[in-house]
């Protein structure tokens, strides 16, 4: 499973090959580099560690600095490990730059990020409740309430994980099957169409579509 770490820059719009105007999210993946490798012989699995974002040596603690110096890898602010096959791992070396052309134009990707924080919200905004009453009823100021939540005497309590008002947002979310509209290798940018989670300047992880990979595996299994 290959992937990139990036920073969400913001939104813009571009024309596609058919001449249609497409809204896209710009993701900066310019400083991605390989800073470590895992091998089956040493670690019992195969993976590569990708670093993103420049950082000065004085801003790292001793264990972090020791990791980079032991691997003779460039210093990076954010790290993410991606599982790959041993054959794929053999094609990567520590210090290699991972560029935006890891993904192709028109490819489907899964994008992971931390959603925007929206503070304390009621059930209608947080859970999309319809509301306990319509606007034509006589009860005042009860239209946006959740309604009854208890079970009378048995069991006499509210079950855990009940959908109630509370803090909304700041959750790790993955949006699947987003389309890569364009790739700018020189500037290190990915233009992605779809709902990319997170606010501007937030950290984003881009992977190939897992559903597409599973479909290909099932298709190959059926053909045997």
mmCIF file of C-alpha atoms in Angstrom:
data_model
loop_
_atom_site.group_PDB
_atom_site.id
_atom_site.type_symbol
_atom_site.label_atom_id
_atom_site.label_comp_id
_atom_site.label_asym_id
_atom_site.label_seq_id
_atom_site.Cartn_x
_atom_site.Cartn_y
_atom_site.Cartn_z
ATOM 1 C CA UNK A 1 0.000 0.000 0.000
ATOM 2 C CA UNK A 2 1.799 3.100 -1.219
ATOM 3 C CA UNK A 3 0.878 6.593 -0.098
ATOM 4 C CA UNK A 4 1.856 10.226 0.414
ATOM 5 C CA UNK A 5 1.690 12.732 3.253
ATOM 6 C CA UNK A 6 0.631 16.240 2.310
ATOM 7 C CA UNK A 7 -0.768 19.550 3.451
ATOM 8 C CA UNK A 8 -4.210 20.782 2.444
ATOM 9 C CA UNK A 9 -3.663 24.151 0.774
ATOM 10 C CA UNK A 10 -7.240 25.072 -0.117
ATOM 11 C CA UNK A 11 -9.670 24.936 -3.020
ATOM 12 C CA UNK A 12 -9.612 26.164 -6.590
ATOM 13 C CA UNK A 13 -11.163 25.174 -9.908
ATOM 14 C CA UNK A 14 -9.714 23.841 -13.156
ATOM 15 C CA UNK A 15 -11.002 22.857 -16.577
ATOM 16 C CA UNK A 16 -10.952 19.138 -17.372
ATOM 17 C CA UNK A 17 -10.348 17.547 -20.767
ATOM 18 C CA UNK A 18 -14.046 17.927 -21.681
ATOM 19 C CA UNK A 19 -13.952 21.661 -20.970
ATOM 20 C CA UNK A 20 -16.018 21.430 -17.781
ATOM 21 C CA UNK A 21 -15.109 23.523 -14.733
ATOM 22 C CA UNK A 22 -14.248 21.194 -11.834
ATOM 23 C CA UNK A 23 -13.799 22.306 -8.178
ATOM 24 C CA UNK A 24 -10.681 20.704 -6.676
ATOM 25 C CA UNK A 25 -8.720 20.646 -3.432
ATOM 26 C CA UNK A 26 -4.997 21.402 -3.698
ATOM 27 C CA UNK A 27 -2.717 19.113 -1.648
ATOM 28 C CA UNK A 28 0.991 19.939 -1.285
ATOM 29 C CA UNK A 29 3.202 16.809 -1.213
ATOM 30 C CA UNK A 30 6.427 18.569 -2.157
ATOM 31 C CA UNK A 31 8.697 17.518 0.733
ATOM 32 C CA UNK A 32 7.884 13.791 0.965
ATOM 33 C CA UNK A 33 10.970 11.609 1.385
ATOM 34 C CA UNK A 34 11.658 8.058 2.480
ATOM 35 C CA UNK A 35 13.280 8.076 5.932
ATOM 36 C CA UNK A 36 13.114 4.383 6.845
ATOM 37 C CA UNK A 37 12.393 0.828 5.716
ATOM 38 C CA UNK A 38 11.046 -2.279 7.429
ATOM 39 C CA UNK A 39 12.155 -5.680 6.189
ATOM 40 C CA UNK A 40 10.728 -9.157 6.881
ATOM 41 C CA UNK A 41 14.149 -10.392 7.999
ATOM 42 C CA UNK A 42 14.509 -7.763 10.726
ATOM 43 C CA UNK A 43 10.973 -6.563 11.515
ATOM 44 C CA UNK A 44 8.774 -9.518 10.381
ATOM 45 C CA UNK A 45 6.948 -7.276 7.887
ATOM 46 C CA UNK A 46 7.702 -5.041 4.927
ATOM 47 C CA UNK A 47 6.997 -1.287 4.927
ATOM 48 C CA UNK A 48 8.463 2.110 4.113
ATOM 49 C CA UNK A 49 8.423 5.187 6.372
ATOM 50 C CA UNK A 50 7.667 8.455 4.594
ATOM 51 C CA UNK A 51 8.538 11.833 6.125
ATOM 52 C CA UNK A 52 6.953 15.174 5.316
ATOM 53 C CA UNK A 53 7.699 18.775 6.248
ATOM 54 C CA UNK A 54 11.062 20.317 6.997
ATOM 55 C CA UNK A 55 12.207 20.781 10.583
ATOM 56 C CA UNK A 56 15.354 22.049 12.289
ATOM 57 C CA UNK A 57 17.535 19.767 14.389
ATOM 58 C CA UNK A 58 17.018 21.813 17.574
ATOM 59 C CA UNK A 59 13.257 21.139 17.413
ATOM 60 C CA UNK A 60 13.714 17.349 17.675
ATOM 61 C CA UNK A 61 14.251 15.418 20.887
ATOM 62 C CA UNK A 62 17.114 12.913 21.264
ATOM 63 C CA UNK A 63 15.160 9.743 20.337
ATOM 64 C CA UNK A 64 13.776 11.397 17.198
ATOM 65 C CA UNK A 65 17.177 12.747 16.211
ATOM 66 C CA UNK A 66 18.771 9.357 16.843
ATOM 67 C CA UNK A 67 16.264 7.690 14.517
ATOM 68 C CA UNK A 68 17.153 9.994 11.614
ATOM 69 C CA UNK A 69 20.911 9.819 12.203
ATOM 70 C CA UNK A 70 20.928 6.019 12.495
ATOM 71 C CA UNK A 71 19.116 5.718 9.163
ATOM 72 C CA UNK A 72 21.161 8.558 7.592
ATOM 73 C CA UNK A 73 17.836 10.061 6.598
ATOM 74 C CA UNK A 74 16.819 13.703 6.107
ATOM 75 C CA UNK A 75 15.031 15.386 9.023
ATOM 76 C CA UNK A 76 11.255 15.499 8.637
ATOM 77 C CA UNK A 77 8.473 16.882 10.856
ATOM 78 C CA UNK A 78 5.773 14.237 10.201
ATOM 79 C CA UNK A 79 6.231 10.484 9.694
ATOM 80 C CA UNK A 80 3.881 7.840 8.312
ATOM 81 C CA UNK A 81 4.467 4.160 7.674
ATOM 82 C CA UNK A 82 2.972 2.473 4.610
ATOM 83 C CA UNK A 83 2.832 -1.283 4.202
ATOM 84 C CA UNK A 84 4.261 -2.510 0.898
ATOM 85 C CA UNK A 85 5.293 -5.861 -0.507
ATOM 86 C CA UNK A 86 8.983 -6.842 -0.292
ATOM 87 C CA UNK A 87 9.214 -6.460 -4.062
ATOM 88 C CA UNK A 88 7.890 -2.897 -3.887
ATOM 89 C CA UNK A 89 10.133 -2.040 -0.929
ATOM 90 C CA UNK A 90 13.187 -3.140 -2.920
ATOM 91 C CA UNK A 91 12.540 -0.273 -5.348
ATOM 92 C CA UNK A 92 12.822 2.369 -2.604
ATOM 93 C CA UNK A 93 15.900 3.615 -0.778
ATOM 94 C CA UNK A 94 16.243 5.834 2.289
ATOM 95 C CA UNK A 95 16.606 9.448 1.163
ATOM 96 C CA UNK A 96 14.653 9.012 -2.080
ATOM 97 C CA UNK A 97 12.131 11.739 -2.792
ATOM 98 C CA UNK A 98 8.539 10.557 -3.227
ATOM 99 C CA UNK A 99 6.929 12.844 -5.778
ATOM 100 C CA UNK A 100 3.363 13.627 -6.759
ATOM 101 C CA UNK A 101 3.622 11.349 -9.816
ATOM 102 C CA UNK A 102 3.175 8.404 -7.431
ATOM 103 C CA UNK A 103 -0.485 8.929 -8.385
ATOM 104 C CA UNK A 104 -1.753 9.329 -11.935
ATOM 105 C CA UNK A 105 -4.344 11.663 -13.366
ATOM 106 C CA UNK A 106 -7.788 10.056 -13.122
ATOM 107 C CA UNK A 107 -6.774 7.626 -10.347
ATOM 108 C CA UNK A 108 -9.088 7.021 -7.384
ATOM 109 C CA UNK A 109 -7.607 7.673 -3.938
ATOM 110 C CA UNK A 110 -8.602 7.545 -0.253
ATOM 111 C CA UNK A 111 -7.828 10.738 1.700
ATOM 112 C CA UNK A 112 -7.452 10.738 5.508
ATOM 113 C CA UNK A 113 -7.464 13.838 7.697
ATOM 114 C CA UNK A 114 -8.763 15.423 10.910
ATOM 115 C CA UNK A 115 -12.128 17.124 10.421
ATOM 116 C CA UNK A 116 -12.804 20.740 11.367
ATOM 117 C CA UNK A 117 -13.786 21.372 14.981
ATOM 118 C CA UNK A 118 -17.312 22.783 15.314
ATOM 119 C CA UNK A 119 -17.605 22.970 19.093
ATOM 120 C CA UNK A 120 -20.611 21.844 21.142
ATOM 121 C CA UNK A 121 -23.563 21.101 18.840
ATOM 122 C CA UNK A 122 -27.088 19.794 19.200
ATOM 123 C CA UNK A 123 -28.451 16.563 17.783
ATOM 124 C CA UNK A 124 -29.763 18.107 14.557
ATOM 125 C CA UNK A 125 -26.381 19.361 13.410
ATOM 126 C CA UNK A 126 -24.272 16.651 15.051
ATOM 127 C CA UNK A 127 -26.359 13.602 14.095
ATOM 128 C CA UNK A 128 -28.784 15.048 11.499
ATOM 129 C CA UNK A 129 -31.867 14.367 13.632
ATOM 130 C CA UNK A 130 -35.159 15.456 12.154
ATOM 131 C CA UNK A 131 -36.287 17.080 15.407
ATOM 132 C CA UNK A 132 -38.838 15.923 17.948
ATOM 133 C CA UNK A 133 -41.789 18.008 16.684
ATOM 134 C CA UNK A 134 -42.940 19.922 13.635
ATOM 135 C CA UNK A 135 -43.196 23.700 13.534
ATOM 136 C CA UNK A 136 -47.005 23.580 13.653
ATOM 137 C CA UNK A 137 -47.278 22.020 17.112
ATOM 138 C CA UNK A 138 -48.162 24.149 20.112
ATOM 139 C CA UNK A 139 -45.148 23.356 22.314
ATOM 140 C CA UNK A 140 -42.690 26.256 22.321
ATOM 141 C CA UNK A 141 -38.937 25.969 21.668
ATOM 142 C CA UNK A 142 -38.825 22.185 21.523
ATOM 143 C CA UNK A 143 -38.423 21.650 17.787
ATOM 144 C CA UNK A 144 -34.663 21.033 17.825
ATOM 145 C CA UNK A 145 -34.662 18.665 20.817
ATOM 146 C CA UNK A 146 -33.795 14.941 20.580
ATOM 147 C CA UNK A 147 -37.020 13.719 22.186
ATOM 148 C CA UNK A 148 -37.333 10.932 24.762
ATOM 149 C CA UNK A 149 -34.157 8.911 25.439
ATOM 150 C CA UNK A 150 -35.043 6.829 28.528
ATOM 151 C CA UNK A 151 -36.425 3.284 28.922
ATOM 152 C CA UNK A 152 -38.637 3.943 31.995
ATOM 153 C CA UNK A 153 -37.852 1.553 34.881
ATOM 154 C CA UNK A 154 -36.106 -1.137 32.861
ATOM 155 C CA UNK A 155 -33.139 -0.737 32.589
ATOM 156 C CA UNK A 156 -33.609 2.718 34.097
ATOM 157 C CA UNK A 157 -30.582 4.283 32.426
ATOM 158 C CA UNK A 158 -29.390 5.644 29.100
ATOM 159 C CA UNK A 159 -27.354 3.194 27.021
ATOM 160 C CA UNK A 160 -23.736 4.096 26.198
ATOM 161 C CA UNK A 161 -23.057 5.628 22.760
ATOM 162 C CA UNK A 162 -26.509 7.187 22.626
ATOM 163 C CA UNK A 163 -26.617 9.943 20.023
ATOM 164 C CA UNK A 164 -26.879 13.130 22.095
ATOM 165 C CA UNK A 165 -25.577 16.729 21.957
ATOM 166 C CA UNK A 166 -21.821 17.054 22.378
ATOM 167 C CA UNK A 167 -18.517 17.969 20.787
ATOM 168 C CA UNK A 168 -18.661 17.791 17.003
ATOM 169 C CA UNK A 169 -15.630 17.446 14.733
ATOM 170 C CA UNK A 170 -11.872 16.938 15.311
ATOM 171 C CA UNK A 171 -12.183 13.282 14.286
ATOM 172 C CA UNK A 172 -9.998 11.162 12.040
ATOM 173 C CA UNK A 173 -11.996 10.608 8.855
ATOM 174 C CA UNK A 174 -11.197 8.846 5.573
ATOM 175 C CA UNK A 175 -13.064 9.873 2.425
ATOM 176 C CA UNK A 176 -12.900 7.104 -0.161
ATOM 177 C CA UNK A 177 -12.806 7.040 -3.952
ATOM 178 C CA UNK A 178 -11.876 10.653 -4.652
ATOM 179 C CA UNK A 179 -10.616 11.430 -8.152
ATOM 180 C CA UNK A 180 -7.167 12.855 -8.898
ATOM 181 C CA UNK A 181 -8.020 15.546 -11.448
ATOM 182 C CA UNK A 182 -4.436 16.631 -12.147
ATOM 183 C CA UNK A 183 -0.853 16.143 -10.945
ATOM 184 C CA UNK A 184 1.810 18.886 -10.943
ATOM 185 C CA UNK A 185 5.147 17.126 -10.410
ATOM 186 C CA UNK A 186 7.292 20.295 -10.594
ATOM 187 C CA UNK A 187 5.360 22.089 -7.836
ATOM 188 C CA UNK A 188 4.562 18.877 -5.940
ATOM 189 C CA UNK A 189 0.797 19.327 -6.015
ATOM 190 C CA UNK A 190 -2.160 16.966 -6.240
ATOM 191 C CA UNK A 191 -5.536 18.314 -7.393
ATOM 192 C CA UNK A 192 -8.287 16.124 -5.940
ATOM 193 C CA UNK A 193 -12.017 16.338 -6.613
ATOM 194 C CA UNK A 194 -14.253 15.576 -3.629
ATOM 195 C CA UNK A 195 -14.688 16.169 0.097
ATOM 196 C CA UNK A 196 -11.153 16.280 1.515
ATOM 197 C CA UNK A 197 -11.423 16.367 5.353
ATOM 198 C CA UNK A 198 -9.695 19.008 7.445
ATOM 199 C CA UNK A 199 -9.068 22.738 7.473
ATOM 200 C CA UNK A 200 -6.518 24.534 5.330
ATOM 201 C CA UNK A 201 -2.884 23.785 6.314
ATOM 202 C CA UNK A 202 -3.958 20.528 8.001
ATOM 203 C CA UNK A 203 -2.077 17.260 7.520
ATOM 204 C CA UNK A 204 -3.473 14.877 4.886
ATOM 205 C CA UNK A 205 -2.627 11.260 4.008
ATOM 206 C CA UNK A 206 -3.358 10.100 0.445
ATOM 207 C CA UNK A 207 -3.538 6.383 -0.410
ATOM 208 C CA UNK A 208 -4.755 4.386 -3.433
ATOM 209 C CA UNK A 209 -8.405 3.378 -3.246
ATOM 210 C CA UNK A 210 -8.730 0.281 -1.041
ATOM 211 C CA UNK A 211 -12.086 -0.636 -2.567
ATOM 212 C CA UNK A 212 -10.604 -0.603 -6.062
ATOM 213 C CA UNK A 213 -7.764 -2.872 -4.907
ATOM 214 C CA UNK A 214 -10.186 -5.318 -3.270
ATOM 215 C CA UNK A 215 -12.331 -5.466 -6.401
ATOM 216 C CA UNK A 216 -9.240 -6.269 -8.463
ATOM 217 C CA UNK A 217 -8.285 -9.040 -6.018
ATOM 218 C CA UNK A 218 -11.784 -10.560 -6.128
ATOM 219 C CA UNK A 219 -11.831 -10.382 -9.921
ATOM 220 C CA UNK A 220 -8.458 -12.122 -10.107
ATOM 221 C CA UNK A 221 -9.628 -14.802 -7.664
ATOM 222 C CA UNK A 222 -12.762 -15.514 -9.727
ATOM 223 C CA UNK A 223 -10.803 -15.818 -12.955
ATOM 224 C CA UNK A 224 -8.612 -18.610 -11.536
#
